[in-house]
Coordinates of C-alpha atoms in Angstrom, one line a residue:
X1 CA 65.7 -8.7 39.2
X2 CA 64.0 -8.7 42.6
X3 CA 62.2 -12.2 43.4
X4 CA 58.9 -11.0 44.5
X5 CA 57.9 -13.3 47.0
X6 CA 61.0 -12.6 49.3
X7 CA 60.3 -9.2 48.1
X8 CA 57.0 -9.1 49.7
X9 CA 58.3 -10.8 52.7
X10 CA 61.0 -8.6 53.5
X11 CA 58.7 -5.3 53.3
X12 CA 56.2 -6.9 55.3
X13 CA 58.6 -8.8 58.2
X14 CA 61.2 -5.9 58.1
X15 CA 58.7 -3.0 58.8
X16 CA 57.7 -5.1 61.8
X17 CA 61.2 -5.1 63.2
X18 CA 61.7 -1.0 63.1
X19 CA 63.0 -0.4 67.0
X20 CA 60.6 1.4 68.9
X21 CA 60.8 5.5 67.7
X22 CA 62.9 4.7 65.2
X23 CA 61.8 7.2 62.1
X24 CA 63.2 6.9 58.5
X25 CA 65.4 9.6 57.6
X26 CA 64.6 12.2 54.5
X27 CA 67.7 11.3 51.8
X28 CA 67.5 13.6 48.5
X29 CA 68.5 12.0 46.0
X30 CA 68.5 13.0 42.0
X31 CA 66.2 10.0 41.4
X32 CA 63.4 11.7 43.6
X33 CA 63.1 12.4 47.4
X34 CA 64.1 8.5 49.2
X35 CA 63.8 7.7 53.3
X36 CA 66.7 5.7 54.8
X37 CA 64.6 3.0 56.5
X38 CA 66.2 1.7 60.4
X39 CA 65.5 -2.4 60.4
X40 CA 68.2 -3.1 62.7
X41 CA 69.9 -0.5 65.7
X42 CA 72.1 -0.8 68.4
X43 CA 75.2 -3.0 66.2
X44 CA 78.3 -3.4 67.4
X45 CA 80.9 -2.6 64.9
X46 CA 78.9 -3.7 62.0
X47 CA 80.9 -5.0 58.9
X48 CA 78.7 -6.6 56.8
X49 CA 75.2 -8.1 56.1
X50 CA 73.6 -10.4 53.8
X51 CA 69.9 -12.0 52.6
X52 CA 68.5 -15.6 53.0
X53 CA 66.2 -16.8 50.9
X54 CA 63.3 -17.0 53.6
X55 CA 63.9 -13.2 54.2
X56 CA 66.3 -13.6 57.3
X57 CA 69.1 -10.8 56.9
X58 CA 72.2 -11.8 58.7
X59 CA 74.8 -8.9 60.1
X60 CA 78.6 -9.5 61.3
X61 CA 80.2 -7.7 63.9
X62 CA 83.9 -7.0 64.2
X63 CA 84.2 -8.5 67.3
X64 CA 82.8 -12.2 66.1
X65 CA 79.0 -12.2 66.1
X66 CA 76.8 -13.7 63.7
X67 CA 73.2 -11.8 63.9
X68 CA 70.1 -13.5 62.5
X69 CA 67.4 -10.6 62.0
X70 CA 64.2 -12.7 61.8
X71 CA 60.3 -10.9 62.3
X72 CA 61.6 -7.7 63.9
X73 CA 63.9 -10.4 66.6
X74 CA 67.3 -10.2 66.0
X75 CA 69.0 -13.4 67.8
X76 CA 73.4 -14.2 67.6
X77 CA 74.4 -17.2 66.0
X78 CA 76.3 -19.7 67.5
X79 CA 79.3 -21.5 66.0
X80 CA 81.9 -19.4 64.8
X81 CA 85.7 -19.7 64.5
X82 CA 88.1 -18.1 66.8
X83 CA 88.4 -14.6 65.4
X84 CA 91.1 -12.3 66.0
X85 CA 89.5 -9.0 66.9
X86 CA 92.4 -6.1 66.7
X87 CA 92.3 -3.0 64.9
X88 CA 90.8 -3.2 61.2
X89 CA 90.6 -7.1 61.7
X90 CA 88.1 -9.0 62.9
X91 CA 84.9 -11.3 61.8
X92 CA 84.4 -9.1 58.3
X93 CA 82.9 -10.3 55.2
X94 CA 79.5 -12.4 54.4
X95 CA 78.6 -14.5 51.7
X96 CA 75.3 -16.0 51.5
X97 CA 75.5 -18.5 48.1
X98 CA 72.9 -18.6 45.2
X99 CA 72.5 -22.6 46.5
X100 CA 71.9 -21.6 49.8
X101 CA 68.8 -22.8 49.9
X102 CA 69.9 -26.3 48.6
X103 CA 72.6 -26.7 51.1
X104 CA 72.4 -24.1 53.6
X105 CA 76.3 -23.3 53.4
X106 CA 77.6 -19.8 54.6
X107 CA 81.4 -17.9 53.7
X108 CA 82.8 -15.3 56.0
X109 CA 86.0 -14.1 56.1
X110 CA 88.0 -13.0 59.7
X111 CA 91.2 -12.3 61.1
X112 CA 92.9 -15.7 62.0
X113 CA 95.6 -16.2 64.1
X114 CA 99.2 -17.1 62.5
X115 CA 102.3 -18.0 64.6
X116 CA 103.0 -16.3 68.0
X117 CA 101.8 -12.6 66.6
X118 CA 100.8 -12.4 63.7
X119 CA 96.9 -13.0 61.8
X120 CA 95.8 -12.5 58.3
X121 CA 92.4 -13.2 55.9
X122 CA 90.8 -16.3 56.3
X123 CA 88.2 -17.7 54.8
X124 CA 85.4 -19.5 56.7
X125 CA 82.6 -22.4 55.6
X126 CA 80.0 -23.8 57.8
X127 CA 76.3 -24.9 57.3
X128 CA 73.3 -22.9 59.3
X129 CA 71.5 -25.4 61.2
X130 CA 67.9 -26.1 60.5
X131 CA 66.5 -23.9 62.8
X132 CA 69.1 -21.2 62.1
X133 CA 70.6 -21.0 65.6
X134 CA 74.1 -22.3 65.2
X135 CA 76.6 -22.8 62.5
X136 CA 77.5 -26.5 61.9
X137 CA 80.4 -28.5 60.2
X138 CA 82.4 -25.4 60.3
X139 CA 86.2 -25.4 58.6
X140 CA 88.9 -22.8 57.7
X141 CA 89.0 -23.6 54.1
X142 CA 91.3 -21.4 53.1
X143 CA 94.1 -18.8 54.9
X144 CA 97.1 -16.3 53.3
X145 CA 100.4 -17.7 53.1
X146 CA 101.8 -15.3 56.3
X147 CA 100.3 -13.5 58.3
X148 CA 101.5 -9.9 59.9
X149 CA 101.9 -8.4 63.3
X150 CA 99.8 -5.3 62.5
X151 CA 96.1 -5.1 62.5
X152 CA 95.9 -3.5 59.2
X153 CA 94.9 -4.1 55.2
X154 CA 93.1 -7.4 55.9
X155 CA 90.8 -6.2 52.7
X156 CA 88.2 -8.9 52.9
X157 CA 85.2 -9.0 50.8
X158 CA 83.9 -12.2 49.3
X159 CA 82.1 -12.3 46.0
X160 CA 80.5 -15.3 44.0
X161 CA 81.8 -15.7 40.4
X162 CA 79.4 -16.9 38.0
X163 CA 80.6 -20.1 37.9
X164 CA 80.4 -21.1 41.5
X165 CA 84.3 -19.8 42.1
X166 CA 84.9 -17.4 45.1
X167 CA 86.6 -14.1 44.5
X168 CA 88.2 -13.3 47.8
X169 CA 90.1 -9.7 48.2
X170 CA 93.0 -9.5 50.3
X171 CA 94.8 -6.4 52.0
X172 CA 98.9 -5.9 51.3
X173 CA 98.7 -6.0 55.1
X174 CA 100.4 -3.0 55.3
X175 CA 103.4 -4.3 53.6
X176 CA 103.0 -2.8 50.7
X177 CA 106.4 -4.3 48.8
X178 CA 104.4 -7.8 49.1
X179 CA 101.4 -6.4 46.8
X180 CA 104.1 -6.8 44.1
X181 CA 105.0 -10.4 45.5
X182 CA 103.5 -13.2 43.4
X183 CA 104.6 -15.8 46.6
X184 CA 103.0 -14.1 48.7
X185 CA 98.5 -13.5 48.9
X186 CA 99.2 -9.7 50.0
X187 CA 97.6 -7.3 47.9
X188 CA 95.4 -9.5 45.6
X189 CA 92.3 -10.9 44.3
X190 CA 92.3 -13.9 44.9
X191 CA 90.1 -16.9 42.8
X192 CA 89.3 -20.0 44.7
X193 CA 87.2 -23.1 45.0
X194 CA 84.2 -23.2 47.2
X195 CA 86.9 -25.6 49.1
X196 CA 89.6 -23.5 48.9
X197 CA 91.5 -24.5 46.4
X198 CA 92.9 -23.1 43.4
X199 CA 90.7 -23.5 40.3
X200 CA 91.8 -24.3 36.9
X201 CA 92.1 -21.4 34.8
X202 CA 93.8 -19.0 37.6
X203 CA 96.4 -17.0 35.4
X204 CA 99.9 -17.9 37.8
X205 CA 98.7 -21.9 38.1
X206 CA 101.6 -23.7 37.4
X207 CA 104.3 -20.3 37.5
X208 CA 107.4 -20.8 39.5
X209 CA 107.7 -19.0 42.7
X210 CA 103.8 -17.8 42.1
X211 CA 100.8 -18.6 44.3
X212 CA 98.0 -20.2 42.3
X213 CA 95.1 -18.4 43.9
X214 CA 96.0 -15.1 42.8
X215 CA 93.7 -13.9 40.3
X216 CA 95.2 -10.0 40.1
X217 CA 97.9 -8.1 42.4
X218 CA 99.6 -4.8 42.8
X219 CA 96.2 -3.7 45.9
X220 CA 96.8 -2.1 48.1
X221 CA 93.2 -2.6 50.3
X222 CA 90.2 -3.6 48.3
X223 CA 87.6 -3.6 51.1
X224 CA 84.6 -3.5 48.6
X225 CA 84.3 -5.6 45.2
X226 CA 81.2 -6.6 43.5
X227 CA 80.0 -8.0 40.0
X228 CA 78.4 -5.7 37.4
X229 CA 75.5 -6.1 35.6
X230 CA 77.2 -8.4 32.3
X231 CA 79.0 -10.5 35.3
X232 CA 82.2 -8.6 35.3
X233 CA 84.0 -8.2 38.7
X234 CA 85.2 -4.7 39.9
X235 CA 86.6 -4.0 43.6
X236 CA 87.3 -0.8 44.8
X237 CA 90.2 -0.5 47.3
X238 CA 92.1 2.0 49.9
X239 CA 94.8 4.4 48.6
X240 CA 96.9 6.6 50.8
X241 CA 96.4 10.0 51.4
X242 CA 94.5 10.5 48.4
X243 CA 94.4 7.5 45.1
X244 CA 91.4 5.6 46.5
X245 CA 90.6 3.8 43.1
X246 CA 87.8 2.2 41.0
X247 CA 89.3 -1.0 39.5
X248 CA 87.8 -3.3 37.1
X249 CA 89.6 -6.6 37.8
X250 CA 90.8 -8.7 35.0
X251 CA 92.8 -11.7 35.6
X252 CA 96.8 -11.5 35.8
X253 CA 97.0 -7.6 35.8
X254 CA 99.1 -6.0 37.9
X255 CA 97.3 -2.7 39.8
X256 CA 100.2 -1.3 40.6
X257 CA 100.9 -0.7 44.5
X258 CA 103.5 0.5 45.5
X259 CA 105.0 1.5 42.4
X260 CA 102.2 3.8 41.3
X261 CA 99.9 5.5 43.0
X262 CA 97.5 8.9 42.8
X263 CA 98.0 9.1 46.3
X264 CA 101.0 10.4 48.6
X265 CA 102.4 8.9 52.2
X266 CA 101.0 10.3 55.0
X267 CA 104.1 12.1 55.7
X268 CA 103.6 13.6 52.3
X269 CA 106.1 12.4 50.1
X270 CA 106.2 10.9 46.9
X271 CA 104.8 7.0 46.9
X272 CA 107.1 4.7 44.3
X273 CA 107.5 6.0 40.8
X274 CA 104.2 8.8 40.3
X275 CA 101.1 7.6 38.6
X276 CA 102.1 5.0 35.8
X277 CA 104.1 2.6 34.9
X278 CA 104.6 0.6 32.4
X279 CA 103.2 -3.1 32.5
X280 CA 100.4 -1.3 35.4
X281 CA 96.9 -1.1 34.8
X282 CA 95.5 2.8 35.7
X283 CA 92.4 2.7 37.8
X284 CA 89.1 3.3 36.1
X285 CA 88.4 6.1 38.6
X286 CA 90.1 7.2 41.7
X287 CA 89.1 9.8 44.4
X288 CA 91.7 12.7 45.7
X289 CA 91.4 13.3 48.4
X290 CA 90.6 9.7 49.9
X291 CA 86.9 9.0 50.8
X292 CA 88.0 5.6 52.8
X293 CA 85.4 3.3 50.3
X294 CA 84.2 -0.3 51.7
X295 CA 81.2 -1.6 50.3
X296 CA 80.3 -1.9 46.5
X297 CA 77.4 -2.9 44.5
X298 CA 75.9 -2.5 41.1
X299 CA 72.2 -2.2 41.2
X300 CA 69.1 -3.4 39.0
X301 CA 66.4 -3.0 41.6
X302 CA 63.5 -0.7 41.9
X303 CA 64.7 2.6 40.9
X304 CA 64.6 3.2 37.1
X305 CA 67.7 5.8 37.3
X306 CA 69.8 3.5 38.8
X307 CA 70.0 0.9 36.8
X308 CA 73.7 -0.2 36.3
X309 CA 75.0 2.5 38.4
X310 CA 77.4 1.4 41.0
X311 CA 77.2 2.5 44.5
X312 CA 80.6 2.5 46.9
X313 CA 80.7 3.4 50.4
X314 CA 82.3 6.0 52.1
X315 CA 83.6 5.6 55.7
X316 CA 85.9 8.8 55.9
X317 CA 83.3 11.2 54.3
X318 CA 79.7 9.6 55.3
X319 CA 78.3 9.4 52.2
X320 CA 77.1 6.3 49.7
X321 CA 79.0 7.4 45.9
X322 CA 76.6 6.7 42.8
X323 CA 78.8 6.0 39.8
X324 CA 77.6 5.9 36.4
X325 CA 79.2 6.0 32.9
X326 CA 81.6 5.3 31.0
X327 CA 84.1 4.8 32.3
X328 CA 82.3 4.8 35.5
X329 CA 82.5 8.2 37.6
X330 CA 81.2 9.4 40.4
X331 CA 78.0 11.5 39.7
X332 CA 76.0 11.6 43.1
X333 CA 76.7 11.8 46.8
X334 CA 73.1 10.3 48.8
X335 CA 73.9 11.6 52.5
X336 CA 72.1 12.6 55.5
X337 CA 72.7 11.9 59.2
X338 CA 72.2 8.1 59.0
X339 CA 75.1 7.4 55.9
X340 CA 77.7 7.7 58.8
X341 CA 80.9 5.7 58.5
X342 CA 78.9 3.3 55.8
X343 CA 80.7 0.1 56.1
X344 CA 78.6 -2.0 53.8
X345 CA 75.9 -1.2 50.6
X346 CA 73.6 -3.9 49.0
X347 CA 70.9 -4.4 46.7
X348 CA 68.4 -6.2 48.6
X349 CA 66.1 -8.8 46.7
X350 CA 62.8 -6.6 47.5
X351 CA 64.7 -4.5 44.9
X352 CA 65.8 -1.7 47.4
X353 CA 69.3 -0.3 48.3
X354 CA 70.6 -1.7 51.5
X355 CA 73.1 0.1 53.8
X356 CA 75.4 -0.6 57.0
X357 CA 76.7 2.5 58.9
X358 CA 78.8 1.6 61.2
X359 CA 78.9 4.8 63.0
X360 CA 75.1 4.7 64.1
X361 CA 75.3 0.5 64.5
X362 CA 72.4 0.7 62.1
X363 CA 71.4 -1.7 59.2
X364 CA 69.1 1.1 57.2
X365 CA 67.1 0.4 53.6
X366 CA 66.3 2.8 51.0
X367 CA 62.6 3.1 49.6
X368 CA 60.9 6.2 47.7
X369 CA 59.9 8.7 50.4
X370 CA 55.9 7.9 49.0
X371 CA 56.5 4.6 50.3
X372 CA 58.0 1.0 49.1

């Protein structure tokens, strides 16, 4: 549930930081009328955001900035590794610890330079200095096996297991034969160490000619994942033209790309062998046609009809999808003018929903149109 203190913080300190004319937008919604809230405008590229503990949101940009958003200043962070900015890669994903506040340590994954051409995911740790400026004792803990020479399917989103383990998920790199390729990290969920390394109890440890950080395979480009409510982790992830899918991730299962799919190739034919297999796991919901989905979350905030629901991104159709049931569906579509090209959706810890469009370069949050 929402810590109050930070929750109180972050209404008070935030309000303050609304640009100059900015209004909240009206956003109908079946649990009563909401406003989308502008804290931050003017973002480059936005990818991702996250929440420190004294009520400092941090945003990445695709090109390789770090913004801290602190009493209505928003000021770039200093410190960052060399990130490969080309097409869908870039600096992506953000992951501010539970511990934070014990050790002040930061994740992010980018687009790192491999070889003469080609880059893939990489995962980043560094410490935010005491006065929040800079990031300090910085290392690439952890990088994919081989990179590509496309810009494509870098997938990307970090999430913190219950036990302190880092679920990382990777893109097939558009290779899509490697999501079936247990040497290779393309297409997969990866489990690893807060220093990178494989943990015990990864399902391929110890398998010939298998890497031991995969934790599932067969993706094709999970660009949102997220733990529910009981702790269970679920990542939604790119299809083709159509098969965008809902998957609840359970270790050593096989998804399924290439060989299945609910979607087609974009020139309209067939993709592998039709929509099952045997030995593949079937999505828990998929869209058709694709909605392009990023962000995820589960929420347990401030809005009673929400509770448990899951909310997904869209960056194709400019809308945030509220899933509920079981098995989870989509039963809502919250859009107005500001959900455009939503890269990113979080529950904040004042209890609110939390959204990154990237086509307005705006950081917006969510409160009941009385107020919030």
């Amino acid at each position: 549930m929402p810590n109050k203190p930070l929750a109180a913080f972050l209404c008070t300190t935030l309000g303050a930081g609304l640009a100059a004319g900015a209004t909240a937008g009206p956003l109908e919604t079946e649990a009563g009328a909401m406003t989308a809230e502008p804290v931050v405008e003017g973002l480059q590229m936005p990818w991702a955001f996250g929440f420190l503990p004294d009520g400092t949101v941090l945003v990445t940009e695709k090109n390789g900035r770090l913004l801290a958003v602190r009493d209505g200043e928003r000021q770039e962070i200093g410190g960052l590794p060399k990130v490969r900015d080309e097409a869908q890669g870039g600096l992506l994903d953000l992951l501010v610890p539970r511990d934070f506040a014990e050790d002040r340590l930061l994740y992010m994954t980018y687009s790192k330079r491999q070889g003469f051409r080609g880059s893939g995911t990489a995962v980043y740790r560094a410490r935010l200095s005491e006065d929040g400026t800079r990031l300090e004792d910085g290392e690439t803990i952890f990088e994919i096996a081989r990179g590509s020479g496309g810009g494509y399917h870098f997938g990307s989103r970090l999430v913190e297991a219950p036990d302190g383990a880092l679920f990382v998920t990777i893109g097939d790199r558009g290779e899509g034969d490697l999501a079936q390729d247990l040497s290779m990290h393309n297409g997969s969920v990866l489990r690893i160490t807060p220093d990178g390394a494989a943990p015990e109890g990864n399902p391929f440890a110890g398998q010939d000619g298998a890497l031991a950080e995969i934790w599932s395979y067969g993706h094709r480009n999970p660009q949102g994942a997220a733990l529910d409510l009981n702790g269970d982790l679920w990542a939604v992830e790119h299809g083709a033209q159509g098969g965008d899918e809902v998957n609840r991730i359970e270790p050593g299962t096989n998804y399924g790309w290439p060989v299945i799919s609910y979607g087609k190739n974009y020139d309209g034919t067939p993709i592998g062998e039709g929509t099952e297999a045997e030995g593949m796991a079937q999505p828990v919901h998929y869209w058709d046609p694709s909605i392009a989905p990023s962000g995820m979350t589960f929420y347990d905030g401030s809005v009673e009809d929400w509770q448990g629901n899951a909310f997904i991104s869209s960056l194709k159709y400019n809308y945030i999808s509220r899933l509920a049931g079981e098995p989870l569906a989509e039963v809502e579509r919250l859009e107005n003018d500001d959900t455009i090209r939503v890269r990113d959706v979080r529950q904040g810890p004042d209890g609110a929903l939390w959204f990154l469009s990237e086509g307005n370069g705006t950081l917006y949050r969510v409160t009941a149109a009385t107020g919030g």
